[in-house]
Amino acid sequence: MFNRIRGQLIAAVAPPAIVLSAIVLSVTLRGGDVAIAADDDPKNLTVFPKDISKRELVDTMKQWTQALGVRCDFCHEQKVPGDFQSIDFASDKVGHKDVARRMYTMMRDLNGGPLPKAAGEDDAAVNCFTCHRGLPSPTTLERVVLRAIREKGAEGGVQKYRELRERYYGSGSFDFSSGSLQSVTETLAAEPATLDAALTMARLNLEMNPKFADGHVVVAQILDLKQDKAGALTAVEEALKLDPNHRHAQRLKQKLTK
């Protein structure tokens, strides 16, 4: 059984591995085409059934590479860069392969009982896309943007956000809803040293989501902390225009107008 997810076929029970287990059979995606290199028999299989068919193995590899947005050499040793024919599929040299094996085992154990039991569904299952969503390493927008801010300051965070939005918007890889930047803002606002960065990210959120009343309230709260009561009041008024019954905005306005 397959589910079509954003133009990709992901097996409903495919393992949530980082990618590719040890094989002498693999798939490389080239402009939507699939090139297959294979010996007569797969070798060095440690987690797949020894009698797995060549077709089943190839299909599984294709699903995994699509789910992670990677190619065969993410887990398999490619002796000549860019040369698919030089890949040694039986080699264990690339560390990602060991991680893939452990992830496969984890998936198999989860889907074999605990997950369906916890979910109350016979067909409950996780797969690669469940966590990776087209990314080699599972992560969140908040984590990536906060890392960029720590390394390059607020403008670095803004730049990283715009880059991610340009590349991934609509793919499901990252959550570009207002809540993600709100979370970034709140994390930064908790420390006086990063209050200015919090304001920058809050304003970016409003640029992307101008009708987000909570976003205006957060801007007001930050400006209040920075002793800019006039600016804070203006932001509160914007929030109340969008949501006249916004309780936090109402209380903040009362505080600012005392």
mmCIF file of C-alpha atoms in Angstrom:
data_model
loop_
_atom_site.group_PDB
_atom_site.id
_atom_site.type_symbol
_atom_site.label_atom_id
_atom_site.label_comp_id
_atom_site.label_asym_id
_atom_site.label_seq_id
_atom_site.Cartn_x
_atom_site.Cartn_y
_atom_site.Cartn_z
ATOM 1 C CA MET A 1 0.000 0.000 0.000
ATOM 2 C CA PHE A 2 1.346 3.399 -0.942
ATOM 3 C CA ASN A 3 0.487 6.963 0.016
ATOM 4 C CA ARG A 4 1.204 9.775 -2.435
ATOM 5 C CA ILE A 5 2.851 12.585 -0.485
ATOM 6 C CA ARG A 6 3.742 15.766 -2.341
ATOM 7 C CA GLY A 7 4.385 13.909 -5.562
ATOM 8 C CA GLN A 8 6.385 11.126 -3.942
ATOM 9 C CA LEU A 9 5.337 7.553 -3.331
ATOM 10 C CA ILE A 10 6.201 6.588 0.206
ATOM 11 C CA ALA A 11 5.498 3.064 1.418
ATOM 12 C CA ALA A 12 3.036 3.106 4.283
ATOM 13 C CA VAL A 13 5.272 0.757 6.222
ATOM 14 C CA ALA A 14 8.663 1.766 4.838
ATOM 15 C CA PRO A 15 11.330 2.078 7.545
ATOM 16 C CA PRO A 16 12.057 5.539 8.992
ATOM 17 C CA ALA A 17 15.750 5.092 8.376
ATOM 18 C CA ILE A 18 18.276 7.774 7.678
ATOM 19 C CA VAL A 19 18.623 5.896 4.384
ATOM 20 C CA LEU A 20 19.730 2.751 2.612
ATOM 21 C CA SER A 21 20.877 -0.402 4.348
ATOM 22 C CA ALA A 22 23.869 -2.424 3.171
ATOM 23 C CA ILE A 23 23.198 -3.793 -0.295
ATOM 24 C CA VAL A 24 24.738 -4.458 -3.666
ATOM 25 C CA LEU A 25 21.619 -3.101 -5.276
ATOM 26 C CA SER A 26 20.507 0.503 -5.219
ATOM 27 C CA VAL A 27 18.765 3.387 -6.859
ATOM 28 C CA THR A 28 20.000 6.781 -7.921
ATOM 29 C CA LEU A 29 17.474 9.422 -8.917
ATOM 30 C CA ARG A 30 18.408 11.382 -12.027
ATOM 31 C CA GLY A 31 15.817 13.802 -13.328
ATOM 32 C CA GLY A 32 13.044 11.474 -12.240
ATOM 33 C CA ASP A 33 14.645 8.410 -13.867
ATOM 34 C CA VAL A 34 15.926 5.471 -11.880
ATOM 35 C CA ALA A 35 19.293 3.927 -12.665
ATOM 36 C CA ILE A 36 19.875 0.526 -11.090
ATOM 37 C CA ALA A 37 23.195 -1.166 -10.526
ATOM 38 C CA ALA A 38 23.087 -4.667 -9.148
ATOM 39 C CA ASP A 39 24.951 -7.909 -8.772
ATOM 40 C CA ASP A 40 23.029 -11.134 -9.047
ATOM 41 C CA ASP A 41 22.596 -11.348 -5.294
ATOM 42 C CA PRO A 42 22.526 -8.657 -2.597
ATOM 43 C CA LYS A 43 25.434 -8.928 -0.184
ATOM 44 C CA ASN A 44 26.064 -7.899 3.425
ATOM 45 C CA LEU A 45 22.394 -7.765 4.371
ATOM 46 C CA THR A 46 22.165 -7.482 8.148
ATOM 47 C CA VAL A 47 18.609 -6.276 8.771
ATOM 48 C CA PHE A 48 16.701 -7.101 5.583
ATOM 49 C CA PRO A 49 15.460 -10.675 5.070
ATOM 50 C CA LYS A 50 18.077 -12.766 3.284
ATOM 51 C CA ASP A 51 15.489 -13.819 0.707
ATOM 52 C CA ILE A 52 14.248 -10.297 -0.093
ATOM 53 C CA SER A 53 13.606 -9.909 -3.812
ATOM 54 C CA LYS A 54 15.713 -7.585 -5.914
ATOM 55 C CA ARG A 55 12.630 -5.587 -6.952
ATOM 56 C CA GLU A 56 11.429 -5.149 -3.380
ATOM 57 C CA LEU A 57 14.857 -3.999 -2.263
ATOM 58 C CA VAL A 58 15.155 -1.496 -5.108
ATOM 59 C CA ASP A 59 11.668 -0.120 -4.433
ATOM 60 C CA THR A 60 12.466 0.302 -0.742
ATOM 61 C CA MET A 61 15.692 2.139 -1.530
ATOM 62 C CA LYS A 62 13.852 4.465 -3.905
ATOM 63 C CA GLN A 63 11.270 5.284 -1.248
ATOM 64 C CA TRP A 64 13.968 6.046 1.303
ATOM 65 C CA THR A 65 16.020 8.300 -0.957
ATOM 66 C CA GLN A 66 12.896 10.252 -1.886
ATOM 67 C CA ALA A 67 11.818 10.604 1.729
ATOM 68 C CA LEU A 68 15.218 12.018 2.717
ATOM 69 C CA GLY A 69 16.037 13.948 -0.450
ATOM 70 C CA VAL A 70 19.367 12.144 -0.873
ATOM 71 C CA ARG A 71 21.207 9.828 -3.271
ATOM 72 C CA CYS A 72 22.818 6.435 -2.866
ATOM 73 C CA ASP A 73 26.172 7.842 -1.787
ATOM 74 C CA PHE A 74 24.599 9.258 1.363
ATOM 75 C CA CYS A 75 25.054 5.783 2.862
ATOM 76 C CA HIS A 76 27.133 3.887 0.312
ATOM 77 C CA GLU A 77 30.806 4.390 -0.432
ATOM 78 C CA GLN A 78 31.362 6.083 -3.803
ATOM 79 C CA LYS A 79 35.013 5.560 -4.696
ATOM 80 C CA VAL A 80 34.985 8.059 -7.580
ATOM 81 C CA PRO A 81 32.990 11.249 -6.829
ATOM 82 C CA GLY A 82 30.047 11.570 -9.199
ATOM 83 C CA ASP A 83 30.508 8.086 -10.683
ATOM 84 C CA PHE A 84 27.518 5.928 -9.776
ATOM 85 C CA GLN A 85 29.204 2.808 -11.137
ATOM 86 C CA SER A 86 31.995 3.196 -8.570
ATOM 87 C CA ILE A 87 29.674 2.785 -5.581
ATOM 88 C CA ASP A 88 30.552 -0.158 -3.366
ATOM 89 C CA PHE A 89 27.158 -1.136 -1.988
ATOM 90 C CA ALA A 90 28.528 -3.886 0.256
ATOM 91 C CA SER A 91 30.982 -1.575 2.017
ATOM 92 C CA ASP A 92 30.292 -0.411 5.562
ATOM 93 C CA LYS A 93 32.679 2.542 5.325
ATOM 94 C CA VAL A 94 30.026 5.290 5.351
ATOM 95 C CA GLY A 95 28.683 5.840 8.856
ATOM 96 C CA HIS A 96 25.142 6.657 7.758
ATOM 97 C CA LYS A 97 24.639 3.013 6.826
ATOM 98 C CA ASP A 98 25.024 1.865 10.421
ATOM 99 C CA VAL A 99 22.567 4.531 11.529
ATOM 100 C CA ALA A 100 20.162 3.327 8.838
ATOM 101 C CA ARG A 101 20.336 -0.207 10.151
ATOM 102 C CA ARG A 102 19.569 0.951 13.683
ATOM 103 C CA MET A 103 16.708 3.131 12.476
ATOM 104 C CA TYR A 104 15.304 0.222 10.473
ATOM 105 C CA THR A 105 15.360 -1.948 13.580
ATOM 106 C CA MET A 106 13.658 0.769 15.622
ATOM 107 C CA MET A 107 10.947 1.160 12.983
ATOM 108 C CA ARG A 108 10.392 -2.559 12.774
ATOM 109 C CA ASP A 109 10.051 -2.828 16.546
ATOM 110 C CA LEU A 110 7.650 0.121 16.737
ATOM 111 C CA ASN A 111 5.455 -0.990 13.872
ATOM 112 C CA GLY A 112 5.486 -4.556 15.151
ATOM 113 C CA GLY A 113 3.366 -3.854 18.201
ATOM 114 C CA PRO A 114 3.878 -0.829 20.497
ATOM 115 C CA LEU A 115 2.765 1.797 17.977
ATOM 116 C CA PRO A 116 -0.478 0.134 16.822
ATOM 117 C CA LYS A 117 -1.278 -0.684 20.444
ATOM 118 C CA ALA A 118 -0.699 2.907 21.585
ATOM 119 C CA ALA A 119 -2.596 4.389 18.638
ATOM 120 C CA GLY A 120 -5.444 1.928 18.883
ATOM 121 C CA GLU A 121 -5.224 1.192 15.170
ATOM 122 C CA ASP A 122 -4.245 -2.032 13.458
ATOM 123 C CA ASP A 123 -2.619 -0.187 10.545
ATOM 124 C CA ALA A 124 -0.745 2.483 12.528
ATOM 125 C CA ALA A 125 2.801 2.730 11.200
ATOM 126 C CA VAL A 126 5.711 5.113 10.843
ATOM 127 C CA ASN A 127 7.882 5.505 7.763
ATOM 128 C CA CYS A 128 10.842 7.587 6.617
ATOM 129 C CA PHE A 129 8.722 10.598 5.753
ATOM 130 C CA THR A 130 7.093 10.614 9.191
ATOM 131 C CA CYS A 131 10.177 12.307 10.639
ATOM 132 C CA HIS A 132 12.416 13.292 7.726
ATOM 133 C CA ARG A 133 9.881 14.998 5.409
ATOM 134 C CA GLY A 134 12.435 15.256 2.606
ATOM 135 C CA LEU A 135 15.376 16.214 4.861
ATOM 136 C CA PRO A 136 18.513 14.109 5.440
ATOM 137 C CA SER A 137 18.348 14.851 9.172
ATOM 138 C CA PRO A 138 15.028 15.494 10.953
ATOM 139 C CA THR A 139 14.844 19.029 12.311
ATOM 140 C CA THR A 140 12.489 21.976 12.723
ATOM 141 C CA LEU A 141 12.353 25.501 11.401
ATOM 142 C CA GLU A 142 12.832 26.852 14.909
ATOM 143 C CA ARG A 143 16.000 24.861 15.468
ATOM 144 C CA VAL A 144 17.585 25.855 12.149
ATOM 145 C CA VAL A 145 16.744 29.552 12.497
ATOM 146 C CA LEU A 146 17.894 29.749 16.124
ATOM 147 C CA ARG A 147 21.191 28.124 15.165
ATOM 148 C CA ALA A 148 21.658 30.706 12.407
ATOM 149 C CA ILE A 149 20.964 33.515 14.884
ATOM 150 C CA ARG A 150 23.499 32.141 17.365
ATOM 151 C CA GLU A 151 26.126 31.940 14.622
ATOM 152 C CA LYS A 152 25.397 35.068 12.562
ATOM 153 C CA GLY A 153 23.026 37.249 14.556
ATOM 154 C CA ALA A 154 19.444 38.275 13.858
ATOM 155 C CA GLU A 155 20.058 39.144 10.207
ATOM 156 C CA GLY A 156 21.578 35.708 9.734
ATOM 157 C CA GLY A 157 18.376 34.232 11.120
ATOM 158 C CA VAL A 158 16.252 36.303 8.757
ATOM 159 C CA GLN A 159 18.384 35.252 5.804
ATOM 160 C CA LYS A 160 18.189 31.583 6.775
ATOM 161 C CA TYR A 161 14.415 31.773 7.142
ATOM 162 C CA ARG A 162 14.022 33.341 3.702
ATOM 163 C CA GLU A 163 16.307 30.715 2.156
ATOM 164 C CA LEU A 164 14.318 27.889 3.713
ATOM 165 C CA ARG A 165 11.013 29.418 2.685
ATOM 166 C CA GLU A 166 12.190 29.866 -0.898
ATOM 167 C CA ARG A 167 13.373 26.277 -1.141
ATOM 168 C CA TYR A 168 10.906 24.313 0.966
ATOM 169 C CA TYR A 169 7.612 26.229 1.163
ATOM 170 C CA GLY A 170 4.759 23.872 0.329
ATOM 171 C CA SER A 171 6.883 20.725 0.594
ATOM 172 C CA GLY A 172 6.009 19.855 4.177
ATOM 173 C CA SER A 173 9.678 19.760 5.173
ATOM 174 C CA PHE A 174 9.286 22.752 7.501
ATOM 175 C CA ASP A 175 6.366 24.396 9.284
ATOM 176 C CA PHE A 176 6.099 27.921 7.904
ATOM 177 C CA SER A 177 2.990 28.814 9.876
ATOM 178 C CA SER A 178 3.045 31.826 12.185
ATOM 179 C CA GLY A 179 3.591 29.595 15.202
ATOM 180 C CA SER A 180 7.129 28.627 14.200
ATOM 181 C CA LEU A 181 8.509 32.170 14.119
ATOM 182 C CA GLN A 182 6.473 32.933 17.222
ATOM 183 C CA SER A 183 8.321 30.132 18.999
ATOM 184 C CA VAL A 184 11.667 31.530 17.819
ATOM 185 C CA THR A 185 10.662 34.982 19.054
ATOM 186 C CA GLU A 186 9.580 33.756 22.484
ATOM 187 C CA THR A 187 12.809 31.800 22.940
ATOM 188 C CA LEU A 188 14.878 34.880 22.147
ATOM 189 C CA ALA A 189 12.711 37.227 24.222
ATOM 190 C CA ALA A 190 13.367 35.147 27.334
ATOM 191 C CA GLU A 191 16.943 36.491 27.476
ATOM 192 C CA PRO A 192 17.728 40.233 27.730
ATOM 193 C CA ALA A 193 20.805 39.774 25.545
ATOM 194 C CA THR A 194 18.700 38.576 22.610
ATOM 195 C CA LEU A 195 15.756 40.933 22.986
ATOM 196 C CA ASP A 196 16.675 42.885 19.847
ATOM 197 C CA ALA A 197 16.899 39.651 17.881
ATOM 198 C CA ALA A 198 13.480 38.686 19.221
ATOM 199 C CA LEU A 199 12.039 41.947 17.914
ATOM 200 C CA THR A 200 13.600 41.355 14.504
ATOM 201 C CA MET A 201 12.065 37.894 14.264
ATOM 202 C CA ALA A 202 8.698 39.113 15.536
ATOM 203 C CA ARG A 203 8.605 41.720 12.791
ATOM 204 C CA LEU A 204 9.598 39.118 10.218
ATOM 205 C CA ASN A 205 6.657 37.043 11.408
ATOM 206 C CA LEU A 206 4.317 39.972 10.836
ATOM 207 C CA GLU A 207 5.812 40.544 7.401
ATOM 208 C CA MET A 208 4.878 36.972 6.534
ATOM 209 C CA ASN A 209 1.628 36.927 8.529
ATOM 210 C CA PRO A 210 0.299 40.514 8.726
ATOM 211 C CA LYS A 211 -3.079 39.426 10.132
ATOM 212 C CA PHE A 212 -1.549 37.501 13.034
ATOM 213 C CA ALA A 213 -2.906 39.343 16.079
ATOM 214 C CA ASP A 214 -0.719 37.438 18.539
ATOM 215 C CA GLY A 215 2.315 38.586 16.565
ATOM 216 C CA HIS A 216 1.435 42.241 17.131
ATOM 217 C CA VAL A 217 0.952 41.542 20.837
ATOM 218 C CA VAL A 218 4.418 39.986 21.073
ATOM 219 C CA VAL A 219 5.927 43.023 19.342
ATOM 220 C CA ALA A 220 4.134 45.210 21.883
ATOM 221 C CA GLN A 221 5.455 43.155 24.791
ATOM 222 C CA ILE A 222 9.025 43.353 23.519
ATOM 223 C CA LEU A 223 8.797 47.098 22.924
ATOM 224 C CA ASP A 224 7.387 47.506 26.423
ATOM 225 C CA LEU A 225 10.410 45.658 27.811
ATOM 226 C CA LYS A 226 12.619 48.023 25.814
ATOM 227 C CA GLN A 227 10.826 50.992 27.421
ATOM 228 C CA ASP A 228 9.229 52.044 24.117
ATOM 229 C CA LYS A 229 5.686 52.513 25.383
ATOM 230 C CA ALA A 230 4.536 54.539 22.378
ATOM 231 C CA GLY A 231 5.665 51.815 20.000
ATOM 232 C CA ALA A 232 4.145 49.151 22.222
ATOM 233 C CA LEU A 233 0.800 50.940 22.261
ATOM 234 C CA THR A 234 0.809 51.222 18.472
ATOM 235 C CA ALA A 235 1.428 47.478 18.190
ATOM 236 C CA VAL A 236 -1.365 46.729 20.659
ATOM 237 C CA GLU A 237 -3.776 48.859 18.648
ATOM 238 C CA GLU A 238 -2.885 46.864 15.533
ATOM 239 C CA ALA A 239 -3.643 43.648 17.391
ATOM 240 C CA LEU A 240 -7.014 44.972 18.544
ATOM 241 C CA LYS A 241 -7.919 46.027 15.017
ATOM 242 C CA LEU A 242 -7.497 42.420 13.979
ATOM 243 C CA ASP A 243 -9.103 40.952 17.090
ATOM 244 C CA PRO A 244 -11.068 43.431 19.237
ATOM 245 C CA ASN A 245 -11.653 40.730 21.857
ATOM 246 C CA HIS A 246 -7.995 39.738 22.248
ATOM 247 C CA ARG A 247 -7.681 39.542 26.036
ATOM 248 C CA HIS A 248 -3.901 39.829 26.223
ATOM 249 C CA ALA A 249 -3.986 42.888 23.980
ATOM 250 C CA GLN A 250 -6.746 44.453 26.071
ATOM 251 C CA ARG A 251 -4.831 43.931 29.317
ATOM 252 C CA LEU A 252 -1.599 45.228 27.819
ATOM 253 C CA LYS A 253 -3.370 48.323 26.526
ATOM 254 C CA GLN A 254 -4.748 49.014 29.996
ATOM 255 C CA LYS A 255 -1.258 48.721 31.437
ATOM 256 C CA LEU A 256 0.269 51.009 28.807
ATOM 257 C CA THR A 257 -2.385 53.716 29.176
ATOM 258 C CA LYS A 258 -2.319 53.993 32.968
#
